[in-house]
CSV table of C-alpha atoms and ligand atoms in Angstrom, one decimal:
chain,number,residue,atom,x,y,z
A,66,MET,CA,123.6,77.0,63.2
A,67,ASP,CA,121.5,73.9,63.9
A,68,ILE,CA,123.9,71.4,65.5
A,69,LEU,CA,121.6,68.4,64.8
A,70,GLU,CA,121.4,69.3,61.2
A,71,LYS,CA,125.2,69.3,61.1
A,72,LEU,CA,125.4,66.0,62.9
A,73,ASN,CA,122.9,64.5,60.5
A,74,TRP,CA,125.0,65.8,57.6
A,75,ARG,CA,128.0,63.9,59.0
A,76,TYR,CA,128.3,60.3,58.0
A,77,ALA,CA,131.2,57.8,57.9
A,78,THR,CA,132.5,58.7,54.5
A,79,LYS,CA,133.3,55.7,52.4
A,80,GLU,CA,134.3,57.6,49.2
A,81,PHE,CA,136.4,60.7,49.4
A,82,ASP,CA,137.0,63.0,46.4
A,83,ALA,CA,140.7,62.4,46.0
A,84,SER,CA,141.1,65.6,44.0
A,85,LYS,CA,140.0,67.8,46.9
A,86,LYS,CA,142.4,68.7,49.7
A,87,LEU,CA,141.6,70.4,53.0
A,88,SER,CA,143.3,73.8,53.3
A,89,GLU,CA,146.0,74.2,55.9
A,90,THR,CA,143.6,76.4,57.9
A,91,GLN,CA,141.0,73.7,57.9
A,92,LEU,CA,143.5,71.0,58.9
A,93,ASN,CA,145.0,73.2,61.7
A,94,LEU,CA,141.5,74.0,63.0
A,95,LEU,CA,140.7,70.3,63.3
A,96,LEU,CA,144.0,69.6,65.1
A,97,GLU,CA,143.5,72.6,67.5
A,98,ALA,CA,140.0,71.4,68.3
A,99,THR,CA,141.3,67.9,68.9
A,100,ASN,CA,143.9,69.2,71.2
A,101,LEU,CA,141.2,70.9,73.2
A,102,ALA,CA,139.5,67.6,74.0
A,103,PRO,CA,139.3,66.7,77.7
A,104,SER,CA,141.4,63.8,79.0
A,105,SER,CA,141.6,62.0,82.3
A,106,PHE,CA,143.8,64.2,84.6
A,107,GLY,CA,144.4,66.4,81.5
A,108,LEU,CA,147.4,64.1,80.7
A,109,GLN,CA,146.7,63.5,77.0
A,110,PRO,CA,148.4,60.1,77.0
A,111,PHE,CA,148.5,59.8,73.3
A,112,SER,CA,150.0,61.3,70.2
A,113,ILE,CA,148.5,62.3,66.8
A,114,VAL,CA,150.2,61.4,63.6
A,115,VAL,CA,149.1,63.2,60.4
A,116,VAL,CA,149.7,61.1,57.3
A,117,GLU,CA,149.6,62.7,53.9
A,118,ASP,CA,152.4,61.0,51.9
A,119,ASN,CA,150.8,59.0,49.0
A,120,LYS,CA,153.4,56.3,48.9
A,121,LEU,CA,153.0,55.6,52.6
A,122,ARG,CA,149.3,55.6,52.2
A,123,GLU,CA,149.4,53.0,49.4
A,124,LYS,CA,151.2,50.7,51.8
A,125,LEU,CA,148.8,51.4,54.6
A,126,LYS,CA,145.8,50.7,52.4
A,127,ALA,CA,147.0,47.1,51.9
A,128,ALA,CA,147.0,46.8,55.7
A,129,ALA,CA,143.5,48.2,56.0
A,130,TRP,CA,141.4,45.7,53.9
A,131,ASN,CA,142.1,48.0,50.9
A,132,GLN,CA,139.6,50.6,52.2
A,133,PRO,CA,139.7,53.5,49.7
A,134,GLN,CA,139.5,56.2,52.4
A,135,ILE,CA,143.1,55.4,53.3
A,136,THR,CA,144.4,56.8,50.0
A,137,ASP,CA,141.6,59.1,48.9
A,138,ALA,CA,141.0,61.2,52.0
A,139,SER,CA,142.9,64.5,52.2
A,140,GLN,CA,144.8,63.3,55.3
A,141,LEU,CA,144.7,60.5,57.8
A,142,ILE,CA,144.7,61.6,61.4
A,143,LEU,CA,146.0,58.7,63.4
A,144,PHE,CA,145.7,58.4,67.2
A,145,ALA,CA,148.5,56.4,68.8
A,146,ILE,CA,149.0,55.7,72.5
A,147,ASN,CA,152.4,56.2,74.1
A,148,THR,CA,153.7,52.7,75.0
A,149,ASP,CA,156.2,54.1,77.4
A,150,LEU,CA,153.8,56.2,79.5
A,151,SER,CA,155.7,56.8,82.6
A,152,GLU,CA,156.6,59.3,85.4
A,153,LYS,CA,158.4,61.4,82.7
A,154,HIS,CA,155.0,62.1,81.0
A,155,VAL,CA,153.6,63.2,84.3
A,156,ASP,CA,156.7,65.4,85.0
A,157,ASP,CA,156.3,67.0,81.6
A,158,PHE,CA,152.6,67.7,82.3
A,159,ILE,CA,153.3,69.2,85.7
A,160,ALA,CA,155.9,71.4,84.1
A,161,ARG,CA,153.4,72.5,81.5
A,162,ILE,CA,150.8,73.4,84.2
A,163,SER,CA,153.4,75.3,86.1
A,164,THR,CA,154.4,77.3,83.1
A,165,THR,CA,151.0,77.9,81.7
A,166,ARG,CA,149.3,78.9,84.9
A,167,ASN,CA,152.4,80.3,86.6
A,168,ILE,CA,152.2,78.0,89.6
A,169,PRO,CA,155.3,76.6,91.4
A,170,VAL,CA,155.9,72.9,90.6
A,171,GLU,CA,156.2,72.2,94.4
A,172,SER,CA,152.6,73.2,94.9
A,173,LEU,CA,151.5,70.5,92.4
A,174,ALA,CA,153.3,67.7,94.3
A,175,GLU,CA,150.1,66.1,95.6
A,176,TYR,CA,148.5,66.0,92.1
A,177,GLU,CA,151.8,64.7,90.7
A,178,ASN,CA,152.0,61.9,93.2
A,179,MET,CA,148.4,61.0,92.7
A,180,MET,CA,148.9,60.7,88.9
A,181,LYS,CA,152.1,58.7,89.2
A,182,GLY,CA,150.5,56.4,91.7
A,183,SER,CA,147.5,55.8,89.4
A,184,ILE,CA,149.7,55.0,86.4
A,185,LYS,CA,152.0,52.7,88.3
A,186,GLN,CA,149.3,50.7,89.9
A,187,LEU,CA,147.6,49.7,86.5
A,188,PRO,CA,148.7,46.6,84.7
A,189,LYS,CA,150.1,47.4,81.3
A,190,GLU,CA,147.1,46.2,79.4
A,191,GLU,CA,144.7,48.2,81.5
A,192,LEU,CA,146.9,51.3,81.2
A,193,GLN,CA,146.8,51.1,77.5
A,194,THR,CA,143.1,50.6,77.4
A,195,TRP,CA,142.7,53.7,79.6
A,196,GLN,CA,145.0,55.6,77.2
A,197,ALA,CA,143.0,54.5,74.2
A,198,LYS,CA,139.8,55.7,75.8
A,199,GLN,CA,141.3,59.2,76.0
A,200,ALA,CA,142.2,59.1,72.3
A,201,TYR,CA,138.6,58.1,71.4
A,202,ILE,CA,137.2,61.2,73.3
A,203,ALA,CA,139.6,63.3,71.2
A,204,LEU,CA,138.4,61.5,68.0
A,205,GLY,CA,134.8,62.3,68.8
A,206,GLN,CA,135.7,66.0,69.3
A,207,LEU,CA,137.5,66.0,66.0
A,208,MET,CA,134.5,64.5,64.1
A,209,VAL,CA,132.0,66.9,65.7
A,210,THR,CA,134.2,69.9,64.9
A,211,ALA,CA,134.6,68.6,61.3
A,212,ALA,CA,130.9,68.3,60.9
A,213,VAL,CA,130.3,71.8,62.1
A,214,GLU,CA,132.9,73.0,59.6
A,215,GLY,CA,131.5,71.0,56.7
A,216,ILE,CA,134.5,68.7,56.6
A,217,ASP,CA,134.0,65.0,56.0
A,218,THR,CA,135.5,62.3,58.2
A,219,CYS,CA,135.5,58.5,58.5
A,220,PRO,CA,136.5,57.0,61.9
A,221,MET,CA,138.4,53.8,61.2
A,222,GLU,CA,139.4,50.8,63.3
A,223,GLY,CA,139.5,48.4,60.3
A,224,PHE,CA,143.2,48.2,59.9
A,225,ASP,CA,146.1,46.0,61.1
A,226,LYS,CA,147.6,48.0,63.9
A,227,LYS,CA,150.8,46.1,64.1
A,228,GLU,CA,151.4,46.5,60.4
A,229,PHE,CA,150.5,50.2,60.5
A,230,ASP,CA,153.0,50.7,63.4
A,231,LYS,CA,155.7,49.0,61.3
A,232,ILE,CA,155.0,51.0,58.1
A,233,LEU,CA,154.9,54.3,59.9
A,234,GLY,CA,157.9,53.5,62.2
A,235,LEU,CA,155.8,54.1,65.3
A,236,GLU,CA,157.4,51.4,67.4
A,237,ASP,CA,160.7,53.4,67.4
A,238,LYS,CA,158.7,56.4,68.6
A,239,LYS,CA,157.2,54.3,71.4
A,240,LEU,CA,153.8,54.6,69.9
A,241,SER,CA,151.0,52.1,69.1
A,242,SER,CA,148.2,53.0,66.7
A,243,VAL,CA,144.6,52.9,68.0
A,244,VAL,CA,142.2,54.6,65.6
A,245,ILE,CA,142.1,56.8,62.6
A,246,ALA,CA,140.0,59.7,61.4
A,247,ALA,CA,140.2,59.9,57.6
A,248,VAL,CA,139.4,63.6,56.8
A,249,GLY,CA,138.6,65.3,53.5
A,250,ILE,CA,135.7,66.0,51.2
A,251,ARG,CA,133.1,63.5,50.2
A,252,SER,CA,132.7,62.3,46.6
A,253,ALA,CA,129.4,63.3,45.0
A,254,THR,CA,129.0,59.6,44.1
A,255,ASP,CA,129.3,58.2,47.6
A,256,LYS,CA,125.9,56.6,48.0
A,257,TYR,CA,126.2,56.4,51.8
A,258,GLN,CA,125.6,60.2,52.1
A,259,ALA,CA,122.0,59.7,51.1
A,260,LEU,CA,121.2,56.9,53.5
A,261,PRO,CA,119.0,57.7,56.5
A,262,LYS,CA,120.7,57.3,59.9
A,263,VAL,CA,120.1,54.0,61.6
A,264,ARG,CA,119.8,54.8,65.4
A,265,LYS,CA,117.9,53.6,68.4
A,266,ALA,CA,114.9,55.6,69.4
A,267,LEU,CA,115.8,57.7,72.4
A,268,ASP,CA,113.4,55.6,74.6
A,269,GLU,CA,115.4,52.5,73.7
A,270,LEU,CA,118.7,54.2,74.3
A,271,ILE,CA,117.9,56.0,77.5
A,272,ILE,CA,116.8,54.7,80.8
A,273,LYS,CA,115.3,57.3,83.0
A,274,LEU,CA,115.3,56.6,86.7
B,96,FMN,C1,135.6,53.4,66.3
B,96,FMN,C2,135.0,53.3,64.9
B,96,FMN,C3,135.6,52.5,64.0
B,96,FMN,C4,135.1,52.5,62.7
B,96,FMN,N1,135.8,51.8,61.7
B,96,FMN,C5,135.4,51.9,60.4
B,96,FMN,C6,136.1,51.4,59.3
B,96,FMN,O1,137.2,50.8,59.5
B,96,FMN,N2,135.7,51.6,58.1
B,96,FMN,C7,134.5,52.2,57.8
B,96,FMN,O2,134.2,52.3,56.6
B,96,FMN,N3,133.7,52.7,58.8
B,96,FMN,C8,134.1,52.6,60.1
B,96,FMN,N4,133.4,53.1,61.1
B,96,FMN,C9,132.1,53.8,60.7
B,96,FMN,C10,130.8,53.1,61.3
B,96,FMN,O3,130.5,52.0,60.6
B,96,FMN,C11,129.7,54.2,61.3
B,96,FMN,O4,130.0,55.3,62.1
B,96,FMN,C12,128.4,53.6,61.7
B,96,FMN,O5,127.9,52.6,60.8
B,96,FMN,C13,127.3,54.7,61.8
B,96,FMN,O6,127.1,55.3,60.6
B,96,FMN,P1,127.4,56.9,60.4
B,96,FMN,O7,128.6,57.3,61.1
B,96,FMN,O8,127.5,57.1,58.9
B,96,FMN,O9,126.2,57.6,61.0
B,96,FMN,C14,133.9,53.1,62.4
B,96,FMN,C15,133.2,53.9,63.4
B,96,FMN,C16,133.8,54.0,64.6
B,96,FMN,C17,133.1,54.8,65.7
């Protein structure tokens, strides 16, 4: 497999073929790969919401500048940060490490205190920005995996986050939406798939010291 060929094949899909759905296996693979993304401390301070319901998606579309990907993609994979990130999340994480790696919780006390200290010391806005960064890393991993698997994606920030939170009932779940990956299969008529990539030359992008 030539990874650069796959990455050139990927493009931000504007027109999905609404008649084509990903199989459950394909969707699960994307979610498993996303779950394997690295995050600061390993804390994964976000949740992932998979939206498939057509009625919900019609409402969401109106809050996303009517972008057709919202209704025509196979699913929307929405990344949302936990607005109540607290010591409880750290405790859950510590318990998960303890169980997974068969390590006593007490021996993780230093790590636990370091994480709790870091979270506490950050003003809310900075904390949420830090959480969002972790979600974007996972988004990147999702999109690369999709490209390798021949699945189309469109990363999307062009939506009213407050409105999405309301429509999806995320506020009650103490979540706040950040970014979406629309996933599915491209339409043969999407003209964007034929356009050459516009990117900096490597010597413009990279400073070698
Ligand atoms: C964080 C992020 C948000 C984006 N939001 C949108 C969006 O709301 N709608 C859209 O059509 N494309 C969106 N894009 C796609 C970009 O416009 C696209 O990735 C860029 O123009 C490069 O083109 P390519 O991905 O096809 O190579 C977004 C991309 C990123 C990374």
